[in-house]
Coordinates of C-alpha atoms in Angstrom, one line a residue:
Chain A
X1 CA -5.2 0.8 73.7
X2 CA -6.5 1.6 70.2
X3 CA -10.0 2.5 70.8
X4 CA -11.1 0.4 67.6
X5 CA -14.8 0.7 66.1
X6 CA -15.5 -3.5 66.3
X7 CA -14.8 -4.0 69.9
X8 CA -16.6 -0.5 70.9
X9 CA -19.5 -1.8 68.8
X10 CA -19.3 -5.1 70.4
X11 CA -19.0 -4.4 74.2
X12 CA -21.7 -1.8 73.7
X13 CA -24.5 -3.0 71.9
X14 CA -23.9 -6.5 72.9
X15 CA -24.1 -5.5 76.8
X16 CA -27.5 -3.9 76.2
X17 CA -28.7 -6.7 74.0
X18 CA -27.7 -9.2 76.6
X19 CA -28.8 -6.7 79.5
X20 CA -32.5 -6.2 78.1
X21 CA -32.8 -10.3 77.7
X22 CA -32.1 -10.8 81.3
X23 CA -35.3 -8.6 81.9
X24 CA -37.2 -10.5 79.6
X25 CA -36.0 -13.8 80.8
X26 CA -37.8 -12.5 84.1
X27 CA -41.2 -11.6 82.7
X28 CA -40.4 -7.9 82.5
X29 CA -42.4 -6.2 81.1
X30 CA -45.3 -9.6 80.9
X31 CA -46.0 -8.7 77.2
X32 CA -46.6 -11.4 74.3
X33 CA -48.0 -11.1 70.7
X34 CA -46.8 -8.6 68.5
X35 CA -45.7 -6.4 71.6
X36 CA -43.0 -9.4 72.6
X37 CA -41.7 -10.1 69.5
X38 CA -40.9 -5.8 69.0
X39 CA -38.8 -6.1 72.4
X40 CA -37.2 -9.4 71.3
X41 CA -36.1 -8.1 67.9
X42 CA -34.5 -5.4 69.5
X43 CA -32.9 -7.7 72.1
X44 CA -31.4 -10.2 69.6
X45 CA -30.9 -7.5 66.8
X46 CA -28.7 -5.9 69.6
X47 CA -27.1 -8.7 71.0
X48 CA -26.3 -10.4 68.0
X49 CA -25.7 -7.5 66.2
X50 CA -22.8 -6.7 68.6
X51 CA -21.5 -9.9 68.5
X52 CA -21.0 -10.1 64.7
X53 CA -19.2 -6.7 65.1
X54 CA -16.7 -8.7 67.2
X55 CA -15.8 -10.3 64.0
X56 CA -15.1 -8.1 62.0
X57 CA -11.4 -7.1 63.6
X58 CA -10.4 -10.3 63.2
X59 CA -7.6 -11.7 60.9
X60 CA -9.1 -14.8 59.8
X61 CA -13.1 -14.9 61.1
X62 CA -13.8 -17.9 58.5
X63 CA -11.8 -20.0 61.8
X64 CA -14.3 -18.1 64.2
X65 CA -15.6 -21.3 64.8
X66 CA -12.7 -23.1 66.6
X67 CA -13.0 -20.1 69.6
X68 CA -15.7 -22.0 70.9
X69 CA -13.2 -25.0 72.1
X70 CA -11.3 -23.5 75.3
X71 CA -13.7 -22.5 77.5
X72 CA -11.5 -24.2 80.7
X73 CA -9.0 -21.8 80.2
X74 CA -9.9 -18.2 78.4
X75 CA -12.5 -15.6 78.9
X76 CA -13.0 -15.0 75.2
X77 CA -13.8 -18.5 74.8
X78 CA -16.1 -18.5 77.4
X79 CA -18.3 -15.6 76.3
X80 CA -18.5 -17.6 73.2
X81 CA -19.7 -20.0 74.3
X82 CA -22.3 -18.8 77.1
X83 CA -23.5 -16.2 74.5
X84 CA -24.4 -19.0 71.9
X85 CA -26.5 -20.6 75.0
X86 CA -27.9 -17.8 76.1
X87 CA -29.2 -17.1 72.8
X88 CA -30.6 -20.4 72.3
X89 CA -32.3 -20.8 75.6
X90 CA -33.8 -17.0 75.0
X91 CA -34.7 -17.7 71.5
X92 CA -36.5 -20.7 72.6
X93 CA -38.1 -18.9 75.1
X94 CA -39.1 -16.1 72.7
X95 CA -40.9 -18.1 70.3
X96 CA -42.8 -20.4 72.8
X97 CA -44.5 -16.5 74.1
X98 CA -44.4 -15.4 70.7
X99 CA -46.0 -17.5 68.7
X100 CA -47.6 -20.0 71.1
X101 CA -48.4 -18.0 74.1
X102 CA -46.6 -20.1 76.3
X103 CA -43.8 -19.0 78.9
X104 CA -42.2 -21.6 80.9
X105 CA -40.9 -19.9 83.9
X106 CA -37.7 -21.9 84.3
X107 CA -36.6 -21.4 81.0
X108 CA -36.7 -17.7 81.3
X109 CA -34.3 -17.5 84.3
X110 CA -32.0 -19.9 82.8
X111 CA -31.5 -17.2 80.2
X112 CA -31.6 -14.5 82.2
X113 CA -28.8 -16.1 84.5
X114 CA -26.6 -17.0 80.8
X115 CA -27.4 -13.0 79.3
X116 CA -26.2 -12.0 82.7
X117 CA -23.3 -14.4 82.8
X118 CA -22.0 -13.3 79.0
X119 CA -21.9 -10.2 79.9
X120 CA -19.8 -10.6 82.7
X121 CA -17.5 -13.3 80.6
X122 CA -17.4 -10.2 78.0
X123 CA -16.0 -7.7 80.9
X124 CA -13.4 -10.5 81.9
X125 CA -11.8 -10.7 78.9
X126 CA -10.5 -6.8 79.6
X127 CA -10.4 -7.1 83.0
X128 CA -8.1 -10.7 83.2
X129 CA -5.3 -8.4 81.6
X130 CA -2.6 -7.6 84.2
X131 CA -1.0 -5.8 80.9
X132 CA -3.7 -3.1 81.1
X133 CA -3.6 -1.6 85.1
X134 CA -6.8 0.2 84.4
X135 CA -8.9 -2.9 83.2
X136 CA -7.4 -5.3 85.6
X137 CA -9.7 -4.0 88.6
X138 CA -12.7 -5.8 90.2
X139 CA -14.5 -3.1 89.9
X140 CA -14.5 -3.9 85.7
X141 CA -17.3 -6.5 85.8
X142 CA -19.6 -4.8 88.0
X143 CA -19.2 -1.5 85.7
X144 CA -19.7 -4.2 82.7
X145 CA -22.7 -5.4 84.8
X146 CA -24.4 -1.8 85.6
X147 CA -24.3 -0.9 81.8
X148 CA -25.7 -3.9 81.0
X149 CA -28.6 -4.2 83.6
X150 CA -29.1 -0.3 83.7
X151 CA -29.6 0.1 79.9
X152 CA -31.4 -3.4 79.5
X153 CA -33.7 -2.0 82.5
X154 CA -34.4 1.4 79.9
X155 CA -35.1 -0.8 77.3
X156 CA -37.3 -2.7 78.8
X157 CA -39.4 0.0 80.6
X158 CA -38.8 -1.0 83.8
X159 CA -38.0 2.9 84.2
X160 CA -38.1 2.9 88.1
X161 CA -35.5 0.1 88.5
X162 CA -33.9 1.9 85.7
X163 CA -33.3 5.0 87.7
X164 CA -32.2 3.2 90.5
X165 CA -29.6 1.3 88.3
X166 CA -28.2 4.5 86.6
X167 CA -27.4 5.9 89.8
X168 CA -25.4 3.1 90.5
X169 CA -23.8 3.0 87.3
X170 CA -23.0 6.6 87.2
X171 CA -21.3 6.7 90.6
X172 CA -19.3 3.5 89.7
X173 CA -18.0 5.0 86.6
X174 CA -16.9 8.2 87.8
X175 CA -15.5 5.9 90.8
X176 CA -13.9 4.0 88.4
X177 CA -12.4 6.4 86.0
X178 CA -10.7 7.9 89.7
X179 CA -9.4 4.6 90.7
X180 CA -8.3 4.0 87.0
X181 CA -6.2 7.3 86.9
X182 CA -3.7 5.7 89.7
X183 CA -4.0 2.1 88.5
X184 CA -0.6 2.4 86.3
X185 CA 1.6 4.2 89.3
X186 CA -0.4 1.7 91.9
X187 CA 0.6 -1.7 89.7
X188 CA 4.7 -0.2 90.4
X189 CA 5.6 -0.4 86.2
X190 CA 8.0 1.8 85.3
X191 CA 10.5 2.1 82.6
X192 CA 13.4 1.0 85.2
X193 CA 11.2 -2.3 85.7
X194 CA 10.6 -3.2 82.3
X195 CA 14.6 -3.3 81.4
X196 CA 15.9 -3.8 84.6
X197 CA 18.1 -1.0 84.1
X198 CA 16.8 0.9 87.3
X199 CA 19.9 0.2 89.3
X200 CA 22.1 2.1 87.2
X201 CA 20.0 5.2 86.9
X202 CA 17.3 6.8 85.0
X203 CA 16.4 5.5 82.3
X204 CA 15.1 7.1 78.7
X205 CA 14.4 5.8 75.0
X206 CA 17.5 7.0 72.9
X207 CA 16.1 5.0 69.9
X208 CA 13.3 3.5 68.5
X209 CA 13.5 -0.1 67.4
X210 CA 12.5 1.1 64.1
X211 CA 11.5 4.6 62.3
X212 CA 8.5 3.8 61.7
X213 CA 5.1 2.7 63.6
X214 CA 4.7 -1.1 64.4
X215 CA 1.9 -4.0 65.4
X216 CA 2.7 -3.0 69.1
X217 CA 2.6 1.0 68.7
X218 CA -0.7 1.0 66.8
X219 CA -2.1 -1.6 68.6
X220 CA -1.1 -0.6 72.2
X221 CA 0.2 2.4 72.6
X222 CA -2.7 5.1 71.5
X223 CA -2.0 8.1 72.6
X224 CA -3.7 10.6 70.2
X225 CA -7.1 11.6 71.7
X226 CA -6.6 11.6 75.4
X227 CA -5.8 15.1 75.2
X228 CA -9.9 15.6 75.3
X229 CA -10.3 13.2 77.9
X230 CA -11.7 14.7 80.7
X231 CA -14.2 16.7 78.2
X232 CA -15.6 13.5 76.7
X233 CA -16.2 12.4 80.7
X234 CA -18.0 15.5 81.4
X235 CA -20.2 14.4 78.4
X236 CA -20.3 10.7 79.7
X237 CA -21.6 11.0 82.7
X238 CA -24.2 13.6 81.4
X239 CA -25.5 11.7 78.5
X240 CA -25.1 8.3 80.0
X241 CA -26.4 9.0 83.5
X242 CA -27.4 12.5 84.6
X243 CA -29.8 14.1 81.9
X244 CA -31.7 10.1 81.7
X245 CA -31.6 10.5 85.5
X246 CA -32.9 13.8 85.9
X247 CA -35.7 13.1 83.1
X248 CA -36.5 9.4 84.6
X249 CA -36.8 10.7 88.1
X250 CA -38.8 14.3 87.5
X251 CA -40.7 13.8 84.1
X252 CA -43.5 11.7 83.2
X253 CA -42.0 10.6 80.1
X254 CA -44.3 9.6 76.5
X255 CA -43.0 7.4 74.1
X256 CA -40.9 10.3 72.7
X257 CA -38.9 11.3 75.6
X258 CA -38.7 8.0 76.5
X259 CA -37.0 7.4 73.3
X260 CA -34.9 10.4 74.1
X261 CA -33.3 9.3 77.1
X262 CA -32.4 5.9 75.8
X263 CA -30.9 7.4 72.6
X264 CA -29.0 10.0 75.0
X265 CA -27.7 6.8 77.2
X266 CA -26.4 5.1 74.3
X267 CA -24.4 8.2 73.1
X268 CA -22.7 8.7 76.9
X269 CA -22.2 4.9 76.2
X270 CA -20.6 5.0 73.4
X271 CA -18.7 7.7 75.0
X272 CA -17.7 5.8 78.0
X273 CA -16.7 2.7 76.1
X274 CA -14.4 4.6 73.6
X275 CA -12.9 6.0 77.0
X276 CA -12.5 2.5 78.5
X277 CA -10.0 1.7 75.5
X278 CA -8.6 5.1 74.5
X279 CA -7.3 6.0 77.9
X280 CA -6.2 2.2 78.7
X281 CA -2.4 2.3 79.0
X282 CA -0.4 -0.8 77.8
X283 CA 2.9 -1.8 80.0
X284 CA 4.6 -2.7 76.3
X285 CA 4.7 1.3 75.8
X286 CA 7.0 1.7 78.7
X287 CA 9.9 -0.2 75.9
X288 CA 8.4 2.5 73.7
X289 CA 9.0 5.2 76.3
X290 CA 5.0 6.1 75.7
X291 CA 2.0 5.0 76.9
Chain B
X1 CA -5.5 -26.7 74.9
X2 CA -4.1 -24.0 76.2
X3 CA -4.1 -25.0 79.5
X4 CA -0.4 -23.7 80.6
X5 CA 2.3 -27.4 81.3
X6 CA 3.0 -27.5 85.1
X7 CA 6.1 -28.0 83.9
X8 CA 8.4 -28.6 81.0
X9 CA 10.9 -31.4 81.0
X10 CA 13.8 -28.5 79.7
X11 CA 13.5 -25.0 79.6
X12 CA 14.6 -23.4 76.6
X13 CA 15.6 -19.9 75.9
X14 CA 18.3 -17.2 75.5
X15 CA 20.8 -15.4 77.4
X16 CA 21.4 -11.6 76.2
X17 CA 24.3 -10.0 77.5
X18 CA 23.5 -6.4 77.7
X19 CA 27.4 -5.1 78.8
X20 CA 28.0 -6.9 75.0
X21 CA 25.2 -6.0 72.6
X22 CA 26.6 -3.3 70.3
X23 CA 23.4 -2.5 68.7
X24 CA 24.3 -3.4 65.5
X25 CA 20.5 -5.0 64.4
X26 CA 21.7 -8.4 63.0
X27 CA 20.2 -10.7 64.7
X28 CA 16.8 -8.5 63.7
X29 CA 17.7 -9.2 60.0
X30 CA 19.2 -12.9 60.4
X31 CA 15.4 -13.3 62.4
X32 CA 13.4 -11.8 60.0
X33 CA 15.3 -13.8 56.9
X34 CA 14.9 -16.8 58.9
X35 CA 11.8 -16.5 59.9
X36 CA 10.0 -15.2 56.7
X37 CA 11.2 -18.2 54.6
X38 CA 10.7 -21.3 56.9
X39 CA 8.4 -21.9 59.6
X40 CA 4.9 -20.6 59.0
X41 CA 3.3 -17.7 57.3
X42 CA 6.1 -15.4 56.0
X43 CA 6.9 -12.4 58.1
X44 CA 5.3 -9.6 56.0
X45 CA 6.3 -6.1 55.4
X46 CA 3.4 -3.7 54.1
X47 CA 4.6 0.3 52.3
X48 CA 8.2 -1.0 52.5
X49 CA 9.3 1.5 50.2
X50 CA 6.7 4.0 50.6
X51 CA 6.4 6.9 53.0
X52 CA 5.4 5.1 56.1
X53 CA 6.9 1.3 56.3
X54 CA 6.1 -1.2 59.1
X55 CA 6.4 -5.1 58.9
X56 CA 6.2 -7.7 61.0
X57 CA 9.6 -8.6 63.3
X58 CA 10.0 -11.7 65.9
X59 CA 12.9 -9.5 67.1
X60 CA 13.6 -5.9 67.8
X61 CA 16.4 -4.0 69.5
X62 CA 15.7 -0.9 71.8
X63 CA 18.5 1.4 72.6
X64 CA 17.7 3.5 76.4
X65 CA 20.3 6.0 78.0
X66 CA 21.0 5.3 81.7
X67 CA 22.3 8.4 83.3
X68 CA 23.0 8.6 87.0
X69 CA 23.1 12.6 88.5
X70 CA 26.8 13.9 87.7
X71 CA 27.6 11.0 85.7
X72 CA 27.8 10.4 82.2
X73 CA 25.3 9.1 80.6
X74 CA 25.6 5.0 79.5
X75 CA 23.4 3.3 76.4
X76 CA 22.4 0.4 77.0
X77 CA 20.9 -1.6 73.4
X78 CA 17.8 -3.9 74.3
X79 CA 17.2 -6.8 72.5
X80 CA 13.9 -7.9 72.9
X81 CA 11.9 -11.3 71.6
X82 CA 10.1 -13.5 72.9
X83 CA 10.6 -14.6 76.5
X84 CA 8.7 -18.1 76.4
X85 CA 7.7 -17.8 79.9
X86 CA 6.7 -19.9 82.1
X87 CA 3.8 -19.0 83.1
X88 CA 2.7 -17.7 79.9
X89 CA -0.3 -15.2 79.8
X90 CA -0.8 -15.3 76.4
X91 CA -1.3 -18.9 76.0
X92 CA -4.3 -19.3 78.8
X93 CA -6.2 -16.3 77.2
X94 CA -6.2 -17.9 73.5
X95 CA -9.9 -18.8 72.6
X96 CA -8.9 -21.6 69.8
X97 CA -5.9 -23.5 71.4
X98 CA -3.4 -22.0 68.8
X99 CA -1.2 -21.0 71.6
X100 CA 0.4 -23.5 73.4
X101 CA 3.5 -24.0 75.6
X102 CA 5.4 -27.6 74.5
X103 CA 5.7 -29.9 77.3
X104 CA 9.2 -31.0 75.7
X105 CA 11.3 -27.8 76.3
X106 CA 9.1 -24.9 77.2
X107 CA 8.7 -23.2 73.9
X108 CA 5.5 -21.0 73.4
X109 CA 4.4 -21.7 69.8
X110 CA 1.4 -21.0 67.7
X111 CA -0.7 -23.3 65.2
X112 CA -1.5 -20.9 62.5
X113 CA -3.9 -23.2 61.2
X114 CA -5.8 -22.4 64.5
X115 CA -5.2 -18.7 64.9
X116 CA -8.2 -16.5 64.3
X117 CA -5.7 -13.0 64.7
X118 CA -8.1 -12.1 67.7
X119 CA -4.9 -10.6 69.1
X120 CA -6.0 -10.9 72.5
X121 CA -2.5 -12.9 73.0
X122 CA -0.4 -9.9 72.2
X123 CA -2.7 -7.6 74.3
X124 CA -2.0 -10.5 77.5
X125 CA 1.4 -10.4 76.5
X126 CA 3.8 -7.3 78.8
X127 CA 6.8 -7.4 76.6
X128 CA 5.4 -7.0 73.0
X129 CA 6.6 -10.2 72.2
X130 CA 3.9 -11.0 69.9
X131 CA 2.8 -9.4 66.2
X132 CA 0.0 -10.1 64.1
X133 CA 0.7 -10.1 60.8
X134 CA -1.0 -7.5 58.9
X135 CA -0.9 -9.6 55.4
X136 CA -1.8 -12.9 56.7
X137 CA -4.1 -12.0 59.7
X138 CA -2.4 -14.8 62.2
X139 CA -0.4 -14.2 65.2
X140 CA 3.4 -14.4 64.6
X141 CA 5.8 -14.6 67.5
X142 CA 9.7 -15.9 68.2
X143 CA 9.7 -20.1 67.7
X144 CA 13.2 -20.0 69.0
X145 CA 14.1 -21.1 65.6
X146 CA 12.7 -24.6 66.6
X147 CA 12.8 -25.4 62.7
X148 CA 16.8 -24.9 63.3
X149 CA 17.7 -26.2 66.2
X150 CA 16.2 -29.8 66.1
X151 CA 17.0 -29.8 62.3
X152 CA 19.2 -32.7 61.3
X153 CA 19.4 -30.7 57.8
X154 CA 22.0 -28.2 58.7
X155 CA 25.5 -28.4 60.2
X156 CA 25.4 -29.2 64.3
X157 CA 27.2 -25.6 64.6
X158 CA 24.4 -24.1 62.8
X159 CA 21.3 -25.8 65.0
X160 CA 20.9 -23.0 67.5
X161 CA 18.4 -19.7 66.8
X162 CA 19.4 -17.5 63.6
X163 CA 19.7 -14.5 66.4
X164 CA 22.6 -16.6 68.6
X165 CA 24.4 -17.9 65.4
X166 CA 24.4 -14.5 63.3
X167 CA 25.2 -12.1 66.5
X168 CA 29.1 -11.2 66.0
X169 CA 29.6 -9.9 69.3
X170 CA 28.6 -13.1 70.9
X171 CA 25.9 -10.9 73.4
X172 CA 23.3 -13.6 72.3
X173 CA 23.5 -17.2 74.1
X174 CA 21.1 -20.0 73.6
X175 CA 20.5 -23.0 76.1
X176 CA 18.7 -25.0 78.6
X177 CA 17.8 -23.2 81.7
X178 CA 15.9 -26.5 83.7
X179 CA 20.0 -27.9 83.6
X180 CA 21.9 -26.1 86.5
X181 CA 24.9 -27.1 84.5
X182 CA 24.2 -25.8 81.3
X183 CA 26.5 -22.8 80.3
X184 CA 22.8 -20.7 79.8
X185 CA 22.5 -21.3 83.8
X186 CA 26.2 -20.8 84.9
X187 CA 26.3 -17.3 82.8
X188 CA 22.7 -16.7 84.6
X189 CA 24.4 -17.3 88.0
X190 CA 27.1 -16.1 87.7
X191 CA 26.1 -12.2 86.1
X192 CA 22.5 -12.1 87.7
X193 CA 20.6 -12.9 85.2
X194 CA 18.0 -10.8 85.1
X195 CA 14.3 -11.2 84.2
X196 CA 12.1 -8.6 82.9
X197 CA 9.1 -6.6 84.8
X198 CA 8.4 -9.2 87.5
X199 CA 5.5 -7.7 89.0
X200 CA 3.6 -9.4 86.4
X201 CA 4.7 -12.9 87.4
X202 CA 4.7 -14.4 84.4
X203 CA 8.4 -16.3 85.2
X204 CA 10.1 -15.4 81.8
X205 CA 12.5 -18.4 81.1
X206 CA 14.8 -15.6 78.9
X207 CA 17.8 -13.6 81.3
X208 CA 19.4 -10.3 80.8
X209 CA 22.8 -10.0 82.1
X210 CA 22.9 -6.4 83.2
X211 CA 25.9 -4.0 81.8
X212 CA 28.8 -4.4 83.8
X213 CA 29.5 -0.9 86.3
X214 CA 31.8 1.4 84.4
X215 CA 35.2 1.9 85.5
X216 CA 34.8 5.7 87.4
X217 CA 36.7 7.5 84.4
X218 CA 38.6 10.9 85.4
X219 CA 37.0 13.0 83.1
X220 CA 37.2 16.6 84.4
X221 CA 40.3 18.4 83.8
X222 CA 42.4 18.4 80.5
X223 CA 44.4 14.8 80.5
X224 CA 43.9 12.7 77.4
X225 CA 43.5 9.2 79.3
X226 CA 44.6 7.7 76.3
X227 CA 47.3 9.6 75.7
X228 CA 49.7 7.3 77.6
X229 CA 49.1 4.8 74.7
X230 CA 49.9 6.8 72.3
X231 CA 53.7 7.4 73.1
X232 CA 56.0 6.3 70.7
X233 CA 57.3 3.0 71.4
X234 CA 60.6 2.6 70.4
X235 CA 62.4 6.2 70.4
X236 CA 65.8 4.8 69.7
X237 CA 65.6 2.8 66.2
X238 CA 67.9 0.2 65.4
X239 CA 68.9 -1.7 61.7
X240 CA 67.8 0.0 58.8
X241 CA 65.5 2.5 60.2
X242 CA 68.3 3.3 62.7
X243 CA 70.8 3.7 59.7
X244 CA 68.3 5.7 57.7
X245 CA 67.5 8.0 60.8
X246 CA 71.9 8.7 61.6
X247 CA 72.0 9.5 57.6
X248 CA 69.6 12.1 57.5
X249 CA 70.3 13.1 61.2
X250 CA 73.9 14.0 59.5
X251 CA 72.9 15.6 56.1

C-alpha cells in the first residue's frame, strides 16, 4: 500500500494523542492549574492534530461531515464518531480541572474508555480489510492498542507503567511483523486464484492493461522502498522500544532525557507506521502480476 | 446506508467468455465514452499527451500466459470491471452511505454527491474494481450502464451495458443471474461459470467462462497441419478456364 504522509500522520499522532487522554481521563499524573492544561494541549494538539491530517488525502473533505452518519456499518465511520465524543467528554473534563479545579471522576473514565475505544475503531479500519493479509490479523488492534497506551503512558510520565508497556509493544511488533511476513502465502491468493486460470497451468502477466501507471498501481501496489525493509525494522524496534527501554529501566531520567526517549519513540513510530503501509501487500496486485 | 440488501429481487451482471475475448480493448473505449459523457462525474484523464498518461477507466483488459510444462503456452485476455457482488465489501466499509447495493437488481452504485474520495472502498475492494478520480476527487466505479439499460431513450437493442453492445466478438453477455432461466444462467451452467478469488467470500454476481481445453496439436516434426487445406481444389478445370488451360497446354 502506498505509505502516504496523511494516514502515517494520522494513525501516529492521533494514537498518542488519544493514548495520553486515556491516562488523564484516569487521574494520571493528579496535576491541575497550569501543569494540566500543558499535558492537555499536548493531548488535544496531538489528537486533533492527527485527525485533521486524516483530511487532508481526501478528494472532497468540505463533505467530511456526512462520514459521521454510518456508524452501524463501517469502522471509519465509527472512529468518527467516538473520536468527536471522546473529545468532548475529555475537553469537558479538562476545563472543569483546569479552570475550576473540579474533576468528576466518572467523567474521566468515560473518556478514557472513548480515547481507548477510537483508537481501537482507528486500528479496525486496516485491520477489517481481508484485501490486505497483513492488516487483517487480530493481533492489529492490540499492536494499535500498545502504541497508543505505551506512548500515552511516556507522555504522561507514568514512566514505570511505561516500561512495562513498551516491552509489550516491542515483542508484539516484532511478533507481528513475523506473523505478517506469511500472512499473504497463509490467506492461499495467488495469481491462479485471482483469474481462475490455475487449472490450465501457470499463469503470468503478458500485458498490462495499459502502459502507463493507474489509480490501483499507485494506490495499491507500492513496491519501491521495501527493498530497505528489514533495515528500517532494525531501526524500529531500537528507537521505538529498546534504547527508551534500556534508558527507562536503568537511568534516572531529568527532563531532558526524558524528552529524549519520547522524541526517540516517536521516530521508531513513525518508522513502524510507514512499515505497516509500505510493506502491506494488496491482493489487486496479483492482476498486476506485483505486489 | 450501507448496510449490505439480504437480498436483491434480480441479480444483475455480466458473463465474459474468456475462450472468446480477442483482446481487442473496445469495450474499454465504448466504457470510457459512455461513461465519461452520462452518468456522473466525467471519467478524467490527467498528462494524456504527456510523458506519463493515466486516467480513470470502469473497465480494463489484462492479457496472462497460461503455460502448462511441455506445452505451448495459451493467452488468455482478462476483462475485468466491476463484479457487483453480493456481498459487497466495499459498500459496508463506506463512512457516508455513498456506496450502496440497490435492492432492485443488485447493482453497487455510488452517490457522488455523498462521496468524500476517502478511497477506503477501493482499498476493501480485491479485484480493483473501483478508481478515484484524480480530477474530481469522488469514487468512480462500473454502473453497469444503468443510465442504458433502463433507458426508454435509446433503441431496445441498444439498452444493455456499452461493454456487451460494442464487443464484436460477442465474449461479453449481460443478464439476470437470480432467473435460472435466463441465458446469463444457462451459459453460467452450462461452461462453469467461474467466479473470481473466492477465498474472500465476497459472492461476485459476475462469471467467467474459462477458455475451452485446446485441441492436443501435433506440433513436433515438420507437417504443416494446414497444409491439407491448402491443396488445390479443382485440378481438372472445366469451361473457359478449362479451354484457356488446353490452348496454352498446346502452344
Amino acid at each position: 500500500m502506498h505509505p502516504a504522509a496523511s494516514v502515517i500522520i494520522f494513525t501516529s499522532l492521533s494514537g498518542l494523542g488519544f493514548g495520553l487522554l486515556a491516562f488523564l481521563g484516569l487521574g494520571l499524573p493528579n496535576v491541575s492549574g497550569w501543569s494540566a492544561f500543558a499535558f492537555f494541549f499536548i493531548a488535544f494538539a496531538l489528537s486533533v492534530g492527527g485527525l485533521l491530517a486524516s483530511t487532508f488525502h481526501l478528494g472532497n473533505p468540505q463533505r467530511a461531515l456526512k462520514a459521521f452518519s454510518q456508524w452501524r456499518t463501517s469502522w471509519l465511520s465509527r472512529e468518527g464518531v467516538v473520536a468527536v465524543a471522546a473529545l468532548l467528554v475529555m475537553g469537558l473534563y479538562a476545563a472543569l480541572s483546569i479552570f475550576l479545579d473540579i474533576r468528576i471522576t466518572a467523567l474521566g473514565w468515560l473518556g478514557s474508555a472513548l480515547s481507548i475505544t477510537t483508537v481501537y475503531c482507528t486500528a479496525m479500519i486496516y485491520g477489517q480489510l481481508k484485501t490486505v493479509p497483513r492488516w487483517n490479523m487480530g493481533v492489529t488492534p492490540i499492536l494499535f492498542l500498545l502504541y497508543a497506551l505505551a506512548g500515552g503512558a511516556l507522555l504522561a510520565t507514568q514512566l514505570r507503567l511505561a516500561l512495562l508497556l513498551l516491552v509489550a509493544l516491542t515483542i508484539t511488533q516484532i511478533l507481528t511483523w513475523i506473523r505478517g511476513d506469511i500472512s499473504f502465502a497463509t490467506a492461499g491468493h495467488s495469481i491462479e486464484t485471482a483469474t481462475g486460470l490455475g487449472h490450465l497451468g501457470k499463469v503470468r502477466l503478458l500485458e498490462s492493461p495499459h502502459s502507463g501507471e493507474n489509480y490501483l498501481t499507485r494506490e495499491m501496489v507500492h513496491i519501491v522502498g521495501r527493498k530497505h525493509a528489514l533495515k528500517l525494522r532494525i531501526i524500529a524496534t531500537f528507537c521505538l522500544g529498546l534504547i527508551p527501554i534500556a534508558m527507562l529501566a536503568f537511568f534516572n531520567l531529568d527532563h531532558i532525557s526524558a524528552l529524549l526517549v519520547v522524541i526517540l519513540h516517536i521516530i521508531g513510530l513513525f518508522v513502524a507506521r510507514w512499515l505497516f503501509f509500505a510493506e502491506a501487500e494488496h491482493v489487486v496486485g496479483l492482476y498486476y502480476d506485483a505486489r | 446506508m450501507t448496510a449490505l440488501p439480504p437480498t436483491t429481487a434480480k441479480k444483475l451482471g455480466l458473463v465474459i467468455d474468456l475462450d472468446i475475448c480477442v483482446g481487442c480493448h473496445a469495450c474499454v473505449i465504448n466504457c470510457k465514452e459512455w461513461n465519461t459523457s452520462n452518468y456522473g462525474a466525467p471519467l478524467s484523464d490527467q498528462d494524456a499527451y504527456g510523458a506519463n498518461p493515466s486516467g480513470t477507466f470502469l473497465n480494463r483488459i489484462h492479457t496472462y500466459e497460461v503455460k502448462q510444462d511441455a506445452k505451448p503456452a495459451q493467452i488468455v485476455h482478462f476483462p475485468k470491471s466491476c463484479l457487483h457482488c453480493e456481498d459487497a465489501p466495499c459498500v459496508t466499509v463506506c463512512p457516508t452511505g455513498a456506496s450502496y447495493k440497490r435492492v432492485e437488481d443488485g447493482i453497487v452504485l455510488v452517490n457522488e454527491s455523498d462521496c468524500i474520495g476517502c478511497g477506503l472502498c477501493a482499498w476493501a475492494c480485491p479485484y480493483g474494481a473501483r478508481e478515484l478520480d484524480a480530477k474530481e476527487g469522488v469514487m468512480k466505479k462500473c454502473t453497469l450502464c444503468v443510465d442504458r439499460i433502463y433507458n426508454e431513450n435509446l433503441p431496445e437493442i441498444d439498452r444493455e451495458p456499452a461493454c456487451v453492445r460494442t464487443c464484436p466478438a460477442n465474449a461479453r453477455h449481460f443478464g439476470d443471474f437470480a432467473d435460472p432461466d435466463s441465458a446469463v444462467s444457462r451459459m453460467s451452467a452450462e461452461r462453469g461459470g467461474m467466479r473470481l478469488m473466492p477465498e474472500q467470500g465476497t459472492k461476485p454476481v459476475n462469471r467467467y467462462l474459462p477458455p475451452r481445453p485446446k485441441a492436443d496439436i501435433q506440433t513436433s516434426g515438420d507437417i504443416d497441419i494446414l497444409a491439407p487445406f491448402l491443396e488445390p481444389v479443382a485440378d481438372t478445370p472445366k469451361g473457359l478456364l478449362g479451354w484457356l488451360d488446353k490452348a496454352l497446354e498446346a502452344l
